[in-house]
Coordinates of C-alpha atoms and ligand atoms in Angstrom, one line a residue:
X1201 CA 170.3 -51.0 108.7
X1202 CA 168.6 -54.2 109.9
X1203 CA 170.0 -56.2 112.8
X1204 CA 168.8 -60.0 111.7
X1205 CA 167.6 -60.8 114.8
X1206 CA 164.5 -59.7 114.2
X1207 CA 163.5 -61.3 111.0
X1208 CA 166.4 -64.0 110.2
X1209 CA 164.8 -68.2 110.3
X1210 CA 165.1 -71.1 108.4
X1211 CA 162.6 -72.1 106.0
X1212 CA 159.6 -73.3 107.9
X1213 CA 157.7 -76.6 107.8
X1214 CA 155.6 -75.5 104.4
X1215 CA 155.9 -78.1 101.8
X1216 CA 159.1 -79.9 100.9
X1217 CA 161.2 -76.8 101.4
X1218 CA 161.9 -76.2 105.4
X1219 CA 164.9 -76.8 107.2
X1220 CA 163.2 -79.3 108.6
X1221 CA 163.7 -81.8 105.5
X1222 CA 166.4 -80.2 104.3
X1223 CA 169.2 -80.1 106.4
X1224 CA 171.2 -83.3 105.7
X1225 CA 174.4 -81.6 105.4
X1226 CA 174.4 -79.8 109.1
X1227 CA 173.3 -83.2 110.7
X1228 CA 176.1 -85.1 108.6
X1229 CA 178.6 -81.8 110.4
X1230 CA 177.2 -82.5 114.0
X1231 CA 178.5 -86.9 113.2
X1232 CA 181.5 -85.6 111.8
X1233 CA 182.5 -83.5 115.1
X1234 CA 181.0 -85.7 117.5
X1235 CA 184.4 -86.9 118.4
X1236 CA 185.3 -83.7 119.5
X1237 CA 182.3 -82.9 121.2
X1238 CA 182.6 -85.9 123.7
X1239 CA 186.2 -85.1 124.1
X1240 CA 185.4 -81.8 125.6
X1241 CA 182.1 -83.0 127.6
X1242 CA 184.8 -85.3 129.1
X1243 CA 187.3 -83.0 130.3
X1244 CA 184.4 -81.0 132.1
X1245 CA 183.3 -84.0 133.6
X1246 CA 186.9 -85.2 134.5
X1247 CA 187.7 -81.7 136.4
X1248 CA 184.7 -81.1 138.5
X1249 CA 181.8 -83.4 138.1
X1250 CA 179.1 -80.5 138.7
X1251 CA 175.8 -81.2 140.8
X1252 CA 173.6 -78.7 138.0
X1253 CA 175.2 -78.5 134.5
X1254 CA 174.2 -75.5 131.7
X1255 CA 174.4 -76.7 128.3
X1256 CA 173.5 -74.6 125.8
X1257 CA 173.0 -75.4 122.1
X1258 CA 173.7 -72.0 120.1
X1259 CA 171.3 -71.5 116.4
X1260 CA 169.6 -74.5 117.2
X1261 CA 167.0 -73.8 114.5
X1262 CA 164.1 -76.8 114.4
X1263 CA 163.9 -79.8 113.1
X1264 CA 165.9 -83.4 113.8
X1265 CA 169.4 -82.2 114.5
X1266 CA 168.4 -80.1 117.4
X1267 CA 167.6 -82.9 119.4
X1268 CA 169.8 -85.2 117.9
X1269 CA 172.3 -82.9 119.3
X1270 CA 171.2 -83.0 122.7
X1271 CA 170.3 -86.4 123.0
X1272 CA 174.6 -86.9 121.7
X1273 CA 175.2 -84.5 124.6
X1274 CA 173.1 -85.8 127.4
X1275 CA 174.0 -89.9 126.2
X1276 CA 177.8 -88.9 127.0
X1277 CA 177.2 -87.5 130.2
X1278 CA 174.8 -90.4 131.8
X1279 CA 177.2 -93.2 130.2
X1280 CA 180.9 -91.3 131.5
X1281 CA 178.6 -91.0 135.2
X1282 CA 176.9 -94.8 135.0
X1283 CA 180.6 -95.9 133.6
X1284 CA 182.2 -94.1 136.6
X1285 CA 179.7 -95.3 139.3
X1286 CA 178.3 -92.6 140.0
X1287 CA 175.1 -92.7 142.2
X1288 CA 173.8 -89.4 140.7
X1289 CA 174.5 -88.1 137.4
X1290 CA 174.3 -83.9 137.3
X1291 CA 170.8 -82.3 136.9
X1292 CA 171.3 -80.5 133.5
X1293 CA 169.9 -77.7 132.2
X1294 CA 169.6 -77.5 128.5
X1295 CA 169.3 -74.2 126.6
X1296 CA 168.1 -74.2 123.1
X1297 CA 168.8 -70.7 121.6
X1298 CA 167.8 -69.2 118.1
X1299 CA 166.3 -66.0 117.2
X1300 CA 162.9 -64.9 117.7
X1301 CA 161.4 -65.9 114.6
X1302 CA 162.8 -69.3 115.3
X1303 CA 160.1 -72.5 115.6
X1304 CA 160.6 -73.1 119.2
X1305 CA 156.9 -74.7 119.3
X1306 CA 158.3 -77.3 117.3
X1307 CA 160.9 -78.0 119.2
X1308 CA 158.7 -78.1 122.4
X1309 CA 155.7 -80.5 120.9
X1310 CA 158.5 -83.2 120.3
X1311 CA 159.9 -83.1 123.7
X1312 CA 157.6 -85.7 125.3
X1313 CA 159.0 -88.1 122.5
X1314 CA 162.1 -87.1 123.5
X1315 CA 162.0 -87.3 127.5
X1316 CA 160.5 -90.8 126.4
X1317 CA 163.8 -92.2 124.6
X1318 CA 165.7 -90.6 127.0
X1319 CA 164.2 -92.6 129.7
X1320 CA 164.1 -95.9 127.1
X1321 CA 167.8 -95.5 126.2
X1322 CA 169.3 -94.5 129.9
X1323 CA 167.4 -96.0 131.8
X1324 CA 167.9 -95.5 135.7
X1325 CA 170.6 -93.1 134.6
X1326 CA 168.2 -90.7 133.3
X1327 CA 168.2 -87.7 136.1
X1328 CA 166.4 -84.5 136.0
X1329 CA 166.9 -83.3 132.4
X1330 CA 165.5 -79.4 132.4
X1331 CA 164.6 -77.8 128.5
X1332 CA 164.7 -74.5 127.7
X1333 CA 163.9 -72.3 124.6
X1334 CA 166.2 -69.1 124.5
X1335 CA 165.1 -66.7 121.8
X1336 CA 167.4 -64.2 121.3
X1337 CA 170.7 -63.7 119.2
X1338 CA 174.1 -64.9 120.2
X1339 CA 176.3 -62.2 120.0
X1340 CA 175.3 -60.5 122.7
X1341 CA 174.2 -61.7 126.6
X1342 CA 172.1 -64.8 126.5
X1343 CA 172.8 -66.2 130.3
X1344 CA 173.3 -65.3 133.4
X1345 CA 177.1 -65.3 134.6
X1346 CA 178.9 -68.5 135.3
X1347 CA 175.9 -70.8 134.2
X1348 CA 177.1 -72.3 131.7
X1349 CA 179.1 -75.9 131.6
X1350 CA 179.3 -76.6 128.2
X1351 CA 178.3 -74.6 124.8
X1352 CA 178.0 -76.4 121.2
X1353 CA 177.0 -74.4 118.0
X1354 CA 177.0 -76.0 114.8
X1355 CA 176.2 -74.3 111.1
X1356 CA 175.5 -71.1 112.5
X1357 CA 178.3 -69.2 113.1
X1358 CA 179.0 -68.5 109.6
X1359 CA 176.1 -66.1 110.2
X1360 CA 176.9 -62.4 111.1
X1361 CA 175.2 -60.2 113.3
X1362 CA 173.9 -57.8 110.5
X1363 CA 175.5 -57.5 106.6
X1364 CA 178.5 -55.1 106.8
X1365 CA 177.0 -51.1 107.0
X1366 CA 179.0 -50.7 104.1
X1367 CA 176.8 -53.3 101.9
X1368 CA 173.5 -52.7 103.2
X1369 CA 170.6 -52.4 100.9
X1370 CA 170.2 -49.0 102.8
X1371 CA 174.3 -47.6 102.0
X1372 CA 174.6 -44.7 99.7
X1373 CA 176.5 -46.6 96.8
X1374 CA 176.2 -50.4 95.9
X1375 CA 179.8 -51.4 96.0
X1376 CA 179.5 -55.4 95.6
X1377 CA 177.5 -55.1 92.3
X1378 CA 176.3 -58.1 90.9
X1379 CA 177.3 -60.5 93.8
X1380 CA 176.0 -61.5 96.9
X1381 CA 178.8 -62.2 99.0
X1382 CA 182.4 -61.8 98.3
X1383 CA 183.8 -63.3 94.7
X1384 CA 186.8 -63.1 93.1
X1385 CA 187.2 -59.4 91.6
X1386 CA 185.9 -58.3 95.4
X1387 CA 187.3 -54.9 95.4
X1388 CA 189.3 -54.5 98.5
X1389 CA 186.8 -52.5 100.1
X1390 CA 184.4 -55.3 100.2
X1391 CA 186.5 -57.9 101.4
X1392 CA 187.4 -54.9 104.8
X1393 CA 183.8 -54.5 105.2
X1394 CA 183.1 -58.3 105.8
X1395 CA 185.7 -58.8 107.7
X1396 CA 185.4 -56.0 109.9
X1397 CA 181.6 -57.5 110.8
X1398 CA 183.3 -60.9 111.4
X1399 CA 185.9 -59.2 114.2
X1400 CA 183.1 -57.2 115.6
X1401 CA 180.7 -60.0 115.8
X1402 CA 182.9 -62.9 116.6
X1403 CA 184.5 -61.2 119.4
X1404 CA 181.5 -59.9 121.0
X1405 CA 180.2 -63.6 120.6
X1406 CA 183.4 -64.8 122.6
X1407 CA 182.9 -62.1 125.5
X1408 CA 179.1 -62.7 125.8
X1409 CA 180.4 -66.5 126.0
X1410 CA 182.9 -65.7 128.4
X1411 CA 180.8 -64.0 131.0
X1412 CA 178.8 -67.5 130.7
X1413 CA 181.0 -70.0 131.2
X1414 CA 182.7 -71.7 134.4
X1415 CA 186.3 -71.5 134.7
X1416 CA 187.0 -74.7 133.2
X1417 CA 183.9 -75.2 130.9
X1418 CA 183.9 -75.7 127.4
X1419 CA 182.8 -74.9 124.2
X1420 CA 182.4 -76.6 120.4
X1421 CA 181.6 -74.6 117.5
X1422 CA 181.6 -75.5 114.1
X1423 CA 181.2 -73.4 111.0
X1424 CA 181.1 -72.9 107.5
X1425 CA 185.4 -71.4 106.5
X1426 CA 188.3 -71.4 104.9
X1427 CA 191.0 -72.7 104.3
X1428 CA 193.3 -70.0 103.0
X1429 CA 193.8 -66.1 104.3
X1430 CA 193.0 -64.5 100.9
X1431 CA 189.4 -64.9 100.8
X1432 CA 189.0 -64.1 97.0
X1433 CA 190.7 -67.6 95.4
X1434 CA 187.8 -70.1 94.4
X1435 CA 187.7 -71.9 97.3
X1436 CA 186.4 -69.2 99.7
X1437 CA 184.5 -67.3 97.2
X1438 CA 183.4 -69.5 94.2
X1439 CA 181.0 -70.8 96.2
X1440 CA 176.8 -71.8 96.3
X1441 CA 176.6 -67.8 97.0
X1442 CA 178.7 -66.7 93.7
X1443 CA 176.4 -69.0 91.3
X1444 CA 172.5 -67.4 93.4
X1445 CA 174.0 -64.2 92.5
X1446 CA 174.4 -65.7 88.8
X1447 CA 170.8 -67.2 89.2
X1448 CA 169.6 -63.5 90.7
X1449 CA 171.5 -61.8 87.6
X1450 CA 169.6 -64.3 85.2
X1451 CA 166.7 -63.6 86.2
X1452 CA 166.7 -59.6 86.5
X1453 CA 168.5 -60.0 83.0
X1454 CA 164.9 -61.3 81.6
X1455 CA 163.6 -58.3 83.4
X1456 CA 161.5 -60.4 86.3
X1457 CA 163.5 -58.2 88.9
X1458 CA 165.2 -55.1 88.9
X1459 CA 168.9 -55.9 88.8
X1460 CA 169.5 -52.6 91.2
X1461 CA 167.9 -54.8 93.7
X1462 CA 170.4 -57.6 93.0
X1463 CA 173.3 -54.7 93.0
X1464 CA 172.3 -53.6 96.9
X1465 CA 171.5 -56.9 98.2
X1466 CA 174.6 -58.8 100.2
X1467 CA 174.2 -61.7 102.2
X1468 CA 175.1 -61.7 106.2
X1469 CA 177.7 -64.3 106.2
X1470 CA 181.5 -64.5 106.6
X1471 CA 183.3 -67.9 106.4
X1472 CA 186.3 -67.5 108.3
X1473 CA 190.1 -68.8 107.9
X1474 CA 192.2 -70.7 111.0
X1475 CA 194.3 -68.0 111.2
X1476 CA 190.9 -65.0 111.6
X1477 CA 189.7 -67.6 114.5
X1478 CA 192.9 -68.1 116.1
X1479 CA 193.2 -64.5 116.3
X1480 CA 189.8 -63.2 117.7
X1481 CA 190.2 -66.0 120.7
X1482 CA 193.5 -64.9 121.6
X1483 CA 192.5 -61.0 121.3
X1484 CA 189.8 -61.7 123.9
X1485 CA 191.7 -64.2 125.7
X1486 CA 189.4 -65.8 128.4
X1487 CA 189.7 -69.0 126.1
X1488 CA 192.3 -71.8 125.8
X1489 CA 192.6 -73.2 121.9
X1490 CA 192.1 -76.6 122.3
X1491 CA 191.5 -77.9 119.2
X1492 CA 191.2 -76.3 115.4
X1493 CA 190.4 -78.4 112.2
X1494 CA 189.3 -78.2 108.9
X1495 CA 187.4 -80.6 107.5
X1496 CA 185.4 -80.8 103.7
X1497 CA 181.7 -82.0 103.4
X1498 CA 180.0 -82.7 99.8
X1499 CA 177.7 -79.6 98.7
X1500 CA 174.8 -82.1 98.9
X1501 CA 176.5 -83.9 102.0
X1502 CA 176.5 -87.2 100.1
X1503 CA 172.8 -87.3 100.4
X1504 CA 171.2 -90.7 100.0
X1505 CA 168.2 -89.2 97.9
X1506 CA 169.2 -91.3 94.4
X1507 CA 171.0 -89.1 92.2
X1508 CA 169.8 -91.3 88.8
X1509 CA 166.3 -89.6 90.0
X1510 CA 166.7 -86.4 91.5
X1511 CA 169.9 -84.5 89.9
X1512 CA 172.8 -83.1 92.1
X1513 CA 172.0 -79.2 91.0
X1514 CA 168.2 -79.7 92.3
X1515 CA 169.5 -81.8 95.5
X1516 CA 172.3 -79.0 96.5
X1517 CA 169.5 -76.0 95.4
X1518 CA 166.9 -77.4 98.2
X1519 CA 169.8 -77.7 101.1
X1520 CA 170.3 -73.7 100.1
X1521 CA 166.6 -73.1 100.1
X1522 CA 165.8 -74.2 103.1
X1523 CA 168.8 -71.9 104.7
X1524 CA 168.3 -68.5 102.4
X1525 CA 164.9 -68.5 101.2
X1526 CA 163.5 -66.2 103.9
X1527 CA 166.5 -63.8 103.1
X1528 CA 165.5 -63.3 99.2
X1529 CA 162.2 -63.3 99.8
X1530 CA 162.4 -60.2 101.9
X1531 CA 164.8 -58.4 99.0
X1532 CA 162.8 -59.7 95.6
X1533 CA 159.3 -61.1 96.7
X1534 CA 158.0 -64.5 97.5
X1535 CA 156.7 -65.2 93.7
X1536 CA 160.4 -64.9 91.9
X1537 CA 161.4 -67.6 94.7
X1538 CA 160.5 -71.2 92.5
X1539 CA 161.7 -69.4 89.1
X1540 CA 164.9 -68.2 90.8
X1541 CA 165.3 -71.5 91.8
X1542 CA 164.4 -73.6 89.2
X1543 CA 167.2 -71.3 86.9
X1544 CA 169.6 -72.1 90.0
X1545 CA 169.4 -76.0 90.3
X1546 CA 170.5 -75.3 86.2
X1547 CA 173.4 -73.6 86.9
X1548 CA 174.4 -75.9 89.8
X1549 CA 174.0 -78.7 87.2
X1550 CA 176.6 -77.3 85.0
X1551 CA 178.8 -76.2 87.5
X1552 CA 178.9 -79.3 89.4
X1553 CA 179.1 -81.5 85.8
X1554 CA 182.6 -80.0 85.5
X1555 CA 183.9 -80.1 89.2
X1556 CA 183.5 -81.5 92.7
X1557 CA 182.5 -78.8 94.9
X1558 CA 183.4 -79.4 99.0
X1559 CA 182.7 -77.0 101.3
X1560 CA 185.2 -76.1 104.3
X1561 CA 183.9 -76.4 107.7
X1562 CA 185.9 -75.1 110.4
X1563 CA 185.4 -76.9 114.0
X1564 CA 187.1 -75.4 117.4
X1565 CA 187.3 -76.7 121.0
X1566 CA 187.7 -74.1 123.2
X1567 CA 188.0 -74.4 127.6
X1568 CA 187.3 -71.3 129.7
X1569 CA 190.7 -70.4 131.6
X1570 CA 190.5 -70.7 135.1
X1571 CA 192.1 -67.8 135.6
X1572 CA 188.6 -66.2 135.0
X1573 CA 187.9 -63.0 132.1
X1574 CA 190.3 -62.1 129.3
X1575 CA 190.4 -58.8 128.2
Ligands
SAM2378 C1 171.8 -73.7 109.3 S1 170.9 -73.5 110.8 C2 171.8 -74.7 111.8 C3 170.9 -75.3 112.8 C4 171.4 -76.4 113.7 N1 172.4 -76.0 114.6 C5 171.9 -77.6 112.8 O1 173.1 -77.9 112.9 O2 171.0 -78.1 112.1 C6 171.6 -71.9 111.4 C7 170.7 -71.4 112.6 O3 171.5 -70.4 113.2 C8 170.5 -69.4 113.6 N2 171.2 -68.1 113.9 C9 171.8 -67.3 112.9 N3 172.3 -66.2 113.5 C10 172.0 -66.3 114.9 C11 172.2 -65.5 116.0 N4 172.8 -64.3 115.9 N5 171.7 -65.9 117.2 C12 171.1 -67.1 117.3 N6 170.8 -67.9 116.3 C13 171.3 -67.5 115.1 C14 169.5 -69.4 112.5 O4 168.3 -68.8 112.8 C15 169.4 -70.8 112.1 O5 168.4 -71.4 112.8

């Protein structure tokens, strides 16, 4: 079985299908919890106003939002230490982590543009500001102990570790046939395999995190969830993943792949309920709950591209492309990927002419205790 960490990225800057361009919806998520994230950049700087801060941005990927995100981050800290007085604001060290495949050169050739604004927008504030790319995958060790000040992850901890053994293209019987992810006639199985690679992954993500963080330091995440603990009703399941395995079914139906290759392909991803969360945090419990909410984002994130032009099917099918293609590619071929498309942005069309699909984003604040390690 393949751990992702090898060969998992986001569509790269080729043509109008990367991340890149595409990713509307996550940088809409990052506004939408930016609230939050200042709260908790706050409360570290209220307890103990370090002299060298570790921030760390988890699945940063490329593109505008990473350093949208940081330049959010850093902007709170120099106006809270400029607001306060302060002579001196922290020296910060900023960790950008993906996975190896990641475009970190991207990042790093718009960092001079960057440092510039910084400069432009903070002006004497601005104090030493260190970058770093961190390739390597988040559940597991990424830092070394007590570095860390503050951690924010957005849109990428939906992603597991690996797909559940028990789905793998490589396991001895395709039990999710026809579906990429879990639906809503999931055998039981299915739905214990997922979620057994969510406990395994989310609380080894929590310890890794743990060994990282200050007494007293912080982290954000948000994520693609649920709202509901049966993850079968249409909500959780009857989702942008349900109607690509239509699509995938489509298209092996005209014969243009074999639809055993749709039967043993499942995607790496678990969307989580409050109540799964709430439950992994206290089970490790090095971390204080300090905030949990649900919140609902359009599945084209309201995008401004004109919808008398472009439709909402073809609009919702590029935010997925960029995210997936790499995925399908690996399981059916790079030149299915524009017809399998093309025959998704359809069914999107007629799915979305009869309803409003939302999907639920999960967002949690979370402070180290001081009392050190959990269990
Ligand atoms: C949809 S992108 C979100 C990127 C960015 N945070 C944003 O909001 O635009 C998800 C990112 O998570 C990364 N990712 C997924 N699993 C990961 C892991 N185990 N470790 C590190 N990064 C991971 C992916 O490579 C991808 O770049």
């Amino acid at each position: 079985m393949e751990l992702l960490a090898q060969s998992f990225h986001m569509n790269k800057a080729v043509e109008g299908t990367s991340y890149a361009k595409n990713s509307s919806i996550q940088s809409k998520i990052i506004s939408i919890t930016k609230c939050i994230t200042e709260e908790a950049i706050l409360e570290v700087l209220c307890k103990n106003l370090p002299e060298s801060m570790g921030i760390a941005d988890l699945g940063c990927s490329s593109g505008p939002n990473v350093l949208s995100v940081i330049s959010k981050i850093t902007n709170i800290i120099y106006a809270k230490c400029s607001q306060s007085g302060l002579p001196k604001p922290p020296e910060l060290r900023i960790f950008l982590n993906d996975l190896y495949n990641n475009d970190f050169n991207g990042i790093f050739g718009s960092l001079p543009d960057f440092y510039n604004q910084m400069k432009e927008v903070n002006g004497n504030s601005f104090g030493p500001c260190f970058i770093f790319g961190v390739p390597a995958s988040f559940y597991g060790r990424l830092f070394p102990s007590n570095s860390l000040h503050f951690v924010h992850s957005s849109s990428s901890l939906h992603w597991l570790s690996q797909v559940p053994p028990e789905l793998d293209v490589k396991a001895s019987t395709a039990i999710n046939k026809g579906h990429i992810y879990i639906c809503e006639s999931s055998p039981q199985n299915v739905l214990d395999s997922y979620y057994r690679q969510f406990q395994k992954d989310f609380s080894l993500f929590l310890k890794s995190r743990a060994e990282e963080i200050v007494p007293g330091g912080r982290m954000v995440l948000t994520f693609m969830g649920r709202r509901f603990m049966d993850p079968t009703i249409e909500e959780g399941c009857y989702n942008q993943l349900e109607l690509l395995a239509q699509a995938l079914m489509s298209v092996a139906a005209e014969g243009l792949i074999p639809e055993e290759k749709v039967d043993t392909f499942n995607t790496p991803y678990y969307a989580p309920c409050p109540e799964e969360i709430k439950l992994e945090v206290e089970k490790e419990g090095s971390f204080v709950m300090n905030r949990l909410e649900v919140f609902e984002i359009d599945w084209d994130g309201g995008s401004a591209e004109a919808s008398n032009t472009v439709s909402m099917g073809r609009r919702v099918a590029k935010l997925v492309r960029a995210v997936i293609e790499p995925m399908l590619e690996s399981q059916f071929g790079s030149d299915i990927m524009d017809y399998l498309f093309q025959r998704y942005e359809k069914i999107l069309d007629n799915h979305l002419s009869k309803t409003r699909s939302k999907y639920i984003n999960l967002v949690i604040s979370v402070a180290k205790n001081s009392e050190g390690l959990g269990n």
